[in-house]
Tab-separated table of C-alpha atoms in Angstrom:
chain	number	residue	atom	x	y	z
Q	1	MET	CA	-234.049	13.605	-221.381
Q	2	GLY	CA	-232.191	13.272	-217.545
Q	3	GLY	CA	-231.388	9.599	-218.858
Q	4	ARG	CA	-229.576	10.836	-222.325
Q	5	LYS	CA	-227.717	13.086	-220.398
Q	6	ARG	CA	-226.669	10.710	-217.854
Q	7	ARG	CA	-225.719	8.186	-220.916
Q	8	LYS	CA	-223.598	10.822	-222.727
Q	9	VAL	CA	-221.539	11.734	-219.406
Q	10	LYS	CA	-220.880	8.143	-219.118
Q	11	LEU	CA	-219.930	7.953	-222.478
Q	12	LEU	CA	-217.494	10.965	-222.287
Q	13	SER	CA	-215.830	9.752	-219.132
Q	14	ALA	CA	-215.331	6.500	-220.519
Q	15	ARG	CA	-213.664	8.121	-223.567
Q	16	VAL	CA	-211.443	10.150	-221.730
Q	17	VAL	CA	-210.332	6.774	-219.340
Q	18	ASP	CA	-209.861	5.211	-222.632
Q	19	ASP	CA	-207.568	8.051	-224.147
Q	20	LYS	CA	-205.718	8.347	-221.128
Q	21	ARG	CA	-205.077	4.366	-221.078
Q	22	ARG	CA	-204.005	4.952	-224.927
Q	23	THR	CA	-201.963	7.942	-224.236
Q	24	THR	CA	-199.837	5.817	-221.175
Q	25	MET	CA	-199.669	2.554	-223.301
Q	26	ASN	CA	-198.105	4.813	-226.390
Q	27	LYS	CA	-195.872	6.093	-224.029
Q	28	LYS	CA	-194.776	2.778	-222.469
Q	29	ALA	CA	-194.097	1.663	-226.002
Q	30	MET	CA	-192.139	4.491	-227.149
Q	31	LEU	CA	-190.054	4.118	-223.843
Q	32	GLU	CA	-189.288	0.676	-224.437
Q	33	MET	CA	-188.566	1.394	-228.366
Q	34	GLN	CA	-185.921	4.080	-227.235
Q	35	THR	CA	-182.322	2.992	-227.739
Q	36	TRP	CA	-178.961	4.001	-226.212
Q	37	SER	CA	-178.939	6.699	-228.967
Q	38	ASP	CA	-181.744	8.560	-227.330
Q	39	LEU	CA	-179.973	9.816	-224.576
Q	40	PRO	CA	-179.912	13.241	-223.815
Q	41	ILE	CA	-177.081	14.980	-225.714
Q	42	GLU	CA	-175.740	16.139	-222.289
Q	43	LEU	CA	-175.711	12.937	-221.096
Q	44	LEU	CA	-173.794	11.832	-224.035
Q	45	GLU	CA	-171.297	14.348	-223.679
Q	46	LEU	CA	-170.848	13.570	-220.169
Q	47	ILE	CA	-170.010	9.920	-220.966
Q	48	PHE	CA	-167.782	10.772	-223.604
Q	49	CYS	CA	-165.814	13.037	-222.210
Q	50	ARG	CA	-164.528	10.157	-219.754
Q	51	LEU	CA	-163.657	8.050	-222.358
Q	52	SER	CA	-160.160	7.547	-223.730
Q	53	LEU	CA	-159.409	8.872	-227.555
Q	54	GLU	CA	-159.336	5.521	-228.876
Q	55	ASP	CA	-162.638	4.691	-227.247
Q	56	ASN	CA	-163.992	8.433	-228.406
Q	57	ILE	CA	-163.916	7.656	-231.819
Q	58	ARG	CA	-165.073	4.008	-231.874
Q	59	SER	CA	-168.157	5.034	-230.415
Q	60	SER	CA	-168.207	8.239	-232.562
Q	61	ILE	CA	-169.495	6.108	-235.588
Q	62	ALA	CA	-172.869	4.328	-233.280
Q	63	CYS	CA	-175.075	7.031	-234.850
Q	64	LYS	CA	-175.405	10.828	-235.916
Q	65	ARG	CA	-176.247	11.926	-232.577
Q	66	TRP	CA	-173.238	9.997	-230.756
Q	67	ASN	CA	-171.157	11.185	-233.440
Q	68	THR	CA	-171.834	14.870	-232.672
Q	69	ALA	CA	-171.794	14.252	-229.054
Q	70	ALA	CA	-168.414	12.434	-229.111
Q	71	ILE	CA	-166.750	15.105	-231.214
Q	72	SER	CA	-167.855	17.901	-229.145
Q	73	VAL	CA	-165.727	16.506	-226.172
Q	74	ARG	CA	-162.862	14.901	-228.346
Q	75	VAL	CA	-159.405	16.221	-226.859
Q	76	VAL	CA	-156.469	15.177	-229.350
Q	77	ASN	CA	-153.413	16.347	-226.784
Q	78	HIS	CA	-150.996	13.960	-226.265
Q	79	SER	CA	-149.844	12.847	-222.920
Q	80	PRO	CA	-145.948	12.895	-222.218
Q	81	TRP	CA	-144.103	9.783	-223.061
Q	82	LEU	CA	-141.438	8.055	-220.500
Q	83	MET	CA	-137.998	7.632	-221.804
Q	84	TYR	CA	-136.155	5.035	-220.350
Q	85	PHE	CA	-132.006	5.206	-220.607
Q	86	PRO	CA	-130.411	1.492	-221.089
Q	87	LYS	CA	-127.819	0.712	-218.898
Q	88	PHE	CA	-126.393	-1.181	-221.867
Q	89	GLY	CA	-126.631	-0.770	-225.709
Q	90	ASN	CA	-128.258	1.853	-227.674
Q	91	MET	CA	-132.297	0.637	-227.770
Q	92	TYR	CA	-134.205	3.278	-226.136
Q	93	GLU	CA	-137.768	2.711	-224.666
Q	94	PHE	CA	-141.002	5.310	-224.933
Q	95	TYR	CA	-143.650	4.514	-222.719
Q	96	ASP	CA	-146.924	5.795	-223.883
Q	97	PRO	CA	-149.391	6.115	-220.637
Q	98	ALA	CA	-152.645	6.786	-222.351
Q	99	GLN	CA	-152.227	3.964	-224.999
Q	100	ARG	CA	-150.019	1.506	-222.763
Q	101	LYS	CA	-147.778	0.936	-225.200
Q	102	THR	CA	-143.935	0.702	-225.295
Q	103	TYR	CA	-142.032	2.122	-228.442
Q	104	SER	CA	-138.430	1.674	-229.005
Q	105	LEU	CA	-135.868	3.289	-231.217
Q	106	GLU	CA	-131.965	3.130	-231.437
Q	107	LEU	CA	-130.135	5.926	-230.604
Q	108	PRO	CA	-126.089	5.556	-230.875
Q	109	GLU	CA	-125.671	9.463	-230.778
Q	110	LEU	CA	-126.372	9.190	-227.060
Q	111	TYR	CA	-124.163	6.641	-225.996
Q	112	GLY	CA	-122.055	7.330	-222.790
Q	113	SER	CA	-124.371	10.476	-221.992
Q	114	ARG	CA	-126.544	11.224	-219.067
Q	115	VAL	CA	-130.034	12.671	-219.310
Q	116	CYS	CA	-130.025	16.344	-217.267
Q	117	TYR	CA	-133.532	17.859	-218.295
Q	118	THR	CA	-136.301	17.743	-220.960
Q	119	LYS	CA	-138.620	20.693	-222.664
Q	120	ASP	CA	-140.492	21.143	-225.878
Q	121	GLY	CA	-139.456	17.598	-226.891
Q	122	TRP	CA	-135.604	18.164	-226.176
Q	123	LEU	CA	-132.969	16.466	-223.962
Q	124	LEU	CA	-130.220	18.310	-222.660
Q	125	LEU	CA	-127.381	15.990	-221.901
Q	126	TYR	CA	-124.405	15.813	-220.441
Q	127	ARG	CA	-121.102	13.343	-221.498
Q	128	PRO	CA	-118.890	13.276	-217.842
Q	129	ARG	CA	-115.724	11.844	-219.873
Q	130	THR	CA	-115.666	14.656	-222.026
Q	131	ASN	CA	-117.679	17.371	-220.153
Q	132	ARG	CA	-119.771	17.777	-223.506
Q	133	VAL	CA	-123.239	19.562	-222.991
Q	134	PHE	CA	-125.598	19.521	-225.854
Q	135	PHE	CA	-129.174	19.202	-226.867
Q	136	PHE	CA	-130.531	16.202	-228.843
Q	137	ASP	CA	-134.189	15.462	-230.210
Q	138	PRO	CA	-134.675	11.818	-230.106
Q	139	PHE	CA	-137.552	11.494	-232.739
Q	140	SER	CA	-135.347	14.105	-235.354
Q	141	GLN	CA	-131.844	13.025	-234.162
Q	142	GLU	CA	-130.981	16.674	-234.662
Q	143	VAL	CA	-128.172	18.034	-232.495
Q	144	VAL	CA	-127.254	21.608	-230.901
Q	145	LYS	CA	-124.004	21.915	-229.247
Q	146	LEU	CA	-122.956	23.766	-225.921
Q	147	PRO	CA	-119.543	24.673	-225.012
Q	148	ARG	CA	-117.793	22.292	-222.239
Q	149	PHE	CA	-118.919	22.459	-218.919
Q	150	GLU	CA	-118.734	20.215	-215.527
Q	151	LEU	CA	-121.939	19.349	-214.559
Q	152	THR	CA	-121.541	17.579	-211.308
Q	153	TYR	CA	-123.511	18.948	-208.261
Q	154	GLN	CA	-125.808	21.305	-210.072
Q	155	ILE	CA	-129.325	21.339	-210.718
Q	156	VAL	CA	-130.040	22.084	-214.320
Q	157	ALA	CA	-132.914	23.550	-216.476
Q	158	PHE	CA	-133.319	25.408	-220.041
Q	159	SER	CA	-135.963	27.913	-220.963
Q	160	CYS	CA	-137.331	26.597	-224.148
Q	161	ALA	CA	-136.291	24.732	-227.256
Q	162	PRO	CA	-132.641	25.449	-228.542
Q	163	THR	CA	-133.388	26.305	-231.528
Q	164	SER	CA	-135.631	29.635	-230.412
Q	165	ASN	CA	-133.343	32.988	-229.894
Q	166	ASN	CA	-134.653	33.031	-226.069
Q	167	CYS	CA	-133.089	29.484	-225.211
Q	168	VAL	CA	-131.154	30.121	-221.890
Q	169	VAL	CA	-129.768	27.190	-220.085
Q	170	PHE	CA	-129.132	27.426	-216.422
Q	171	THR	CA	-127.467	25.574	-213.585
Q	172	VAL	CA	-127.208	26.587	-209.981
Q	173	ARG	CA	-125.021	25.402	-207.091
Q	174	HIS	CA	-124.720	25.998	-203.445
Q	175	ILE	CA	-121.366	26.905	-202.072
Q	176	SER	CA	-122.738	27.627	-198.872
Q	177	PRO	CA	-125.805	28.257	-197.109
Q	178	THR	CA	-125.503	32.204	-198.328
Q	179	ILE	CA	-123.743	31.984	-201.288
Q	180	VAL	CA	-124.775	30.348	-204.684
Q	181	ALA	CA	-122.947	29.770	-208.012
Q	182	ILE	CA	-125.161	30.645	-211.237
Q	183	SER	CA	-123.960	29.604	-214.563
Q	184	THR	CA	-125.675	30.431	-217.777
Q	185	CYS	CA	-125.231	29.704	-221.686
Q	186	HIS	CA	-127.057	29.768	-224.726
Q	187	PRO	CA	-126.785	27.759	-228.341
Q	188	GLY	CA	-124.365	29.837	-230.123
Q	189	ALA	CA	-122.428	30.647	-227.450
Q	190	THR	CA	-118.851	29.912	-226.926
Q	191	GLU	CA	-118.544	29.664	-223.125
Q	192	TRP	CA	-120.570	29.693	-219.794
Q	193	VAL	CA	-120.758	32.628	-217.699
Q	194	THR	CA	-120.716	31.641	-213.952
Q	195	VAL	CA	-121.142	34.240	-211.203
Q	196	ASN	CA	-121.574	34.231	-207.146
Q	197	TYR	CA	-124.859	35.372	-205.602
Q	198	GLN	CA	-125.003	36.355	-202.040
Q	199	ASN	CA	-128.491	34.754	-200.648
Q	200	ARG	CA	-130.623	37.119	-198.358
Q	201	LEU	CA	-132.019	33.797	-197.248
Q	202	PRO	CA	-130.332	30.154	-196.779
Q	203	PHE	CA	-130.465	28.177	-199.621
Q	204	VAL	CA	-129.052	24.590	-200.136
Q	205	SER	CA	-129.950	23.800	-203.550
Q	206	SER	CA	-131.690	20.100	-203.844
Q	207	ILE	CA	-129.995	17.289	-205.124
Q	208	TRP	CA	-132.089	16.307	-207.945
Q	209	ASN	CA	-133.510	19.011	-210.323
Q	210	LYS	CA	-136.543	21.166	-208.821
Q	211	ILE	CA	-136.266	23.843	-211.481
Q	212	VAL	CA	-138.964	25.535	-213.832
Q	213	PHE	CA	-139.154	28.453	-216.081
Q	214	CYS	CA	-142.174	30.215	-215.880
Q	215	ASN	CA	-143.253	33.316	-216.729
Q	216	GLY	CA	-139.403	34.547	-217.694
Q	217	PHE	CA	-137.872	33.518	-214.458
Q	218	PHE	CA	-136.036	30.341	-213.257
Q	219	TYR	CA	-137.551	29.041	-209.977
Q	220	CYS	CA	-136.053	26.634	-208.132
Q	221	LEU	CA	-136.813	24.562	-204.984
Q	222	SER	CA	-134.276	24.035	-202.059
Q	223	LEU	CA	-133.783	21.174	-200.075
Q	224	THR	CA	-135.561	22.576	-197.622
Q	225	GLY	CA	-138.353	23.947	-199.693
Q	226	TRP	CA	-137.524	27.744	-199.755
Q	227	LEU	CA	-137.799	29.401	-203.638
Q	228	GLY	CA	-134.872	30.972	-205.353
Q	229	VAL	CA	-136.100	33.000	-208.359
Q	230	PHE	CA	-133.168	33.649	-210.992
Q	231	ASP	CA	-133.926	36.764	-214.114
Q	232	PRO	CA	-131.776	35.589	-216.769
Q	233	LEU	CA	-132.348	39.222	-218.583
Q	234	GLU	CA	-131.649	41.151	-215.386
Q	235	HIS	CA	-129.033	38.827	-213.942
Q	236	THR	CA	-130.617	38.934	-210.647
Q	237	TRP	CA	-130.915	36.326	-207.973
Q	238	ASN	CA	-133.261	36.429	-204.917
Q	239	VAL	CA	-134.440	33.750	-202.435
Q	240	LEU	CA	-138.530	34.592	-201.468
Q	241	ALA	CA	-139.534	35.082	-197.949
Q	242	VAL	CA	-142.092	32.122	-198.719
Q	243	PRO	CA	-142.225	29.753	-195.813
Q	244	PRO	CA	-141.730	26.380	-197.073
Q	245	PRO	CA	-145.058	23.832	-197.768
Q	246	LYS	CA	-146.638	22.749	-194.482
Q	247	CYS	CA	-146.629	18.983	-194.134
Q	248	PRO	CA	-146.955	16.307	-191.557
Q	249	ALA	CA	-143.944	15.144	-189.983
Q	250	ASN	CA	-143.978	11.828	-191.379
Q	251	PHE	CA	-143.528	13.211	-194.986
Q	252	PHE	CA	-139.919	13.773	-193.242
Q	253	ALA	CA	-138.567	10.448	-193.209
Q	254	LYS	CA	-136.074	7.961	-195.029
Q	255	ASN	CA	-135.577	9.734	-198.422
Q	256	TRP	CA	-137.859	12.557	-198.025
Q	257	TRP	CA	-135.709	14.962	-199.642
Q	258	LYS	CA	-136.103	12.633	-203.242
Q	259	GLY	CA	-139.649	12.494	-203.277
Q	260	LYS	CA	-140.602	16.051	-204.038
Q	261	PHE	CA	-141.519	16.957	-207.817
Q	262	MET	CA	-141.879	20.566	-209.169
Q	263	SER	CA	-143.828	21.550	-212.367
Q	264	GLU	CA	-145.692	24.815	-213.695
Q	265	HIS	CA	-148.663	25.303	-215.380
Q	266	ASN	CA	-149.736	28.447	-217.018
Q	267	GLY	CA	-148.097	30.655	-214.969
Q	268	ASP	CA	-148.685	28.810	-211.839
Q	269	ILE	CA	-145.667	27.177	-209.692
Q	270	LEU	CA	-146.830	23.709	-208.386
Q	271	VAL	CA	-144.833	21.477	-205.986
Q	272	ILE	CA	-145.841	17.655	-205.250
Q	273	TYR	CA	-144.628	16.203	-201.598
Q	274	THR	CA	-144.852	12.469	-201.548
Q	275	CYS	CA	-144.183	9.864	-198.421
Q	276	CYS	CA	-143.937	6.379	-199.138
Q	277	SER	CA	-146.704	5.940	-196.136
Q	278	GLU	CA	-149.366	8.504	-197.273
Q	279	ASN	CA	-151.143	10.007	-200.480
Q	280	PRO	CA	-149.019	12.934	-201.698
Q	281	ILE	CA	-149.881	16.405	-201.249
Q	282	ILE	CA	-149.436	19.140	-203.896
Q	283	PHE	CA	-148.824	22.683	-203.233
Q	284	LYS	CA	-149.506	26.086	-205.760
Q	285	LEU	CA	-147.687	28.771	-204.979
Q	286	ASP	CA	-150.344	31.940	-204.391
Q	287	GLN	CA	-148.180	34.660	-206.040
Q	288	SER	CA	-150.406	37.255	-204.808
Q	289	LYS	CA	-150.370	36.605	-201.076
Q	290	MET	CA	-146.843	34.851	-201.197
Q	291	PHE	CA	-147.906	31.360	-199.460
Q	292	TRP	CA	-148.083	27.726	-200.845
Q	293	ARG	CA	-151.926	26.630	-201.005
Q	294	GLU	CA	-152.367	22.939	-200.876
Q	295	MET	CA	-154.826	21.928	-203.770
Q	296	LYS	CA	-157.279	19.455	-203.501
Q	297	THR	CA	-158.270	19.418	-207.135
Q	298	LEU	CA	-156.340	19.804	-210.071
Q	299	ASP	CA	-159.284	21.067	-212.078
Q	300	ARG	CA	-159.134	18.515	-214.939
Q	301	MET	CA	-155.291	19.017	-215.353
Q	302	THR	CA	-152.751	16.352	-215.352
Q	303	LEU	CA	-149.200	16.097	-213.828
Q	304	PHE	CA	-146.226	14.055	-214.798
Q	305	ALA	CA	-143.666	13.949	-212.103
Q	306	SER	CA	-140.082	12.641	-212.593
Q	307	PHE	CA	-136.779	13.339	-210.767
Q	308	LEU	CA	-135.243	15.422	-213.305
Q	309	SER	CA	-138.409	17.358	-215.314
Q	310	SER	CA	-141.781	17.106	-214.768
Q	311	HIS	CA	-144.596	18.291	-217.357
Q	312	SER	CA	-148.392	19.456	-217.006
Q	313	ARG	CA	-151.270	19.032	-219.377
Q	314	SER	CA	-154.586	20.195	-219.813
Q	315	ASP	CA	-158.029	18.191	-221.008
Q	316	LEU	CA	-156.385	15.017	-221.603
Q	317	PRO	CA	-158.640	12.232	-222.429
Q	318	GLY	CA	-160.930	10.397	-219.712
Q	319	MET	CA	-159.438	8.917	-216.637
Q	320	MET	CA	-155.936	10.877	-216.771
Q	321	ARG	CA	-157.739	14.106	-215.763
Q	322	ASN	CA	-157.077	15.167	-212.349
Q	323	SER	CA	-154.313	12.908	-211.613
Q	324	VAL	CA	-150.390	12.791	-210.824
Q	325	TYR	CA	-148.583	10.237	-213.117
Q	326	PHE	CA	-145.489	9.055	-211.283
Q	327	SER	CA	-141.950	7.820	-213.638
Q	328	LYS	CA	-142.850	4.368	-212.370
Q	329	VAL	CA	-144.340	1.301	-214.443
Q	330	ARG	CA	-145.845	-1.855	-213.106
Q	331	PHE	CA	-147.531	-5.192	-214.202
Q	332	PHE	CA	-144.656	-5.584	-217.207
Q	333	GLY	CA	-144.541	-2.223	-218.577
Q	334	LYS	CA	-148.567	-1.959	-218.644
Q	335	ARG	CA	-149.392	0.414	-216.379
Q	336	CYS	CA	-148.143	3.474	-215.282
Q	337	ILE	CA	-148.236	4.072	-211.472
Q	338	SER	CA	-150.630	7.279	-210.782
Q	339	TYR	CA	-152.326	9.124	-208.062
Q	340	SER	CA	-156.074	10.154	-208.500
Q	341	LEU	CA	-157.173	13.071	-206.687
Q	342	ASP	CA	-160.981	12.148	-207.358
Q	343	ASP	CA	-160.591	9.175	-205.781
Q	344	CYS	CA	-157.832	10.015	-203.109
Q	345	ARG	CA	-155.986	7.042	-204.006
Q	346	TYR	CA	-153.385	5.487	-206.003
Q	347	TYR	CA	-153.801	3.340	-209.141
Q	348	PRO	CA	-153.256	0.511	-210.101
Q	349	ARG	CA	-153.463	-0.205	-206.082
Q	350	LYS	CA	-151.984	1.384	-202.846
Q	351	GLN	CA	-148.411	2.199	-203.934
Q	352	CYS	CA	-145.392	2.585	-201.112
Q	353	HIS	CA	-142.699	4.704	-202.482
Q	354	ASP	CA	-139.342	4.833	-201.437
Q	355	TRP	CA	-137.617	7.128	-203.947
Q	356	GLY	CA	-134.036	6.022	-202.586
Q	357	GLU	CA	-134.548	2.801	-204.678
Q	358	GLN	CA	-135.040	4.583	-208.133
Q	359	ASP	CA	-132.290	5.678	-210.272
Q	360	PRO	CA	-132.974	9.029	-211.241
Q	361	PHE	CA	-131.170	9.107	-214.416
Q	362	GLU	CA	-133.258	6.091	-215.538
Q	363	ASN	CA	-136.093	7.931	-217.218
Q	364	ILE	CA	-137.532	10.937	-217.768
Q	365	TRP	CA	-140.627	12.601	-219.121
Q	366	ILE	CA	-140.452	13.753	-222.745
Q	367	GLU	CA	-143.017	15.327	-225.651
Q	368	PRO	CA	-143.970	12.847	-228.239
Q	369	PRO	CA	-143.134	13.235	-231.755
Q	370	GLU	CA	-145.903	15.384	-233.646
Q	371	ASP	CA	-146.326	12.852	-236.379
Q	372	LEU	CA	-147.301	9.562	-234.578
Q	373	SER	CA	-147.511	7.344	-237.547
Q	374	SER	CA	-144.142	6.019	-237.699
Q	375	PHE	CA	-144.851	4.526	-234.247
Q	376	ILE	CA	-148.095	3.022	-234.643
């Protein structure tokens, strides 16, 4: 009897070992049979969210699981386009930094005009010879005229599209460090209204536009970093007692006053300080404590900086997130210079910018048309 029990125990142990071996072999076989489509859905989403829109669409046709993951993180937001103003002729180029493509439009309506600002897909333009000020949509060719006005040293912006009843055009020019002249107008008006305001703190307006419209106010960054605020409803002007952003001393080198940009995003005021030999520094106005806070990340946001107006976007495709795109294009118009806050470096490589070399009226960021079919 004892021998039989021992034989049964041996057979059972051998069977257990054999079952374990088979299980291990089956697992190995299953692993070898697994494909890219078997990746966890969370990992697929992490991969697809870093792809461009074009690559996301291509990947989504591989299989059902990839299609589900790709669609769940797909973003159809379009980045602004960089519009170039030619020195001669009427052919205008538009550079799409997301697709790295350039499109052309012939716009004879803009002959003799100088761009001042852009917002909501509209250009604000000025003809120096005739003092004509007007809005223009380059994709619909719609024109909205304003009364004649001499725009010489003023910095200028507008609140929203001229088709809105709330559109206000705003300019500011310092007469002295303690007095500014503010002029306003709106579509349908017969004249501009100019009022001189006394400053509580010194304010010398910037050479190029450092203005944003945010939360119902126009915010203006002075030449030395002080912030002026104009209320278009109450017609009040105030220079905030907020010390300028703190930058290293080498940021105030040659042409330092040109290397500053200003934008807004969801109610936040942002400024970008650049230096030819250093990485840019981005500050956000802490409106509760009234000081400039340095930003180490943009939290998936993208900034598009140019001399006359800057823009922001959320949830753009892939590697465009958490970056600043500047109004310079390299490699024969194939690559827009950008700075990644994730990698703390410029792309396509380390760049040294002397903003004094660039014509501020050469280009400007503008909203692309809603229907891109005519350009593709």
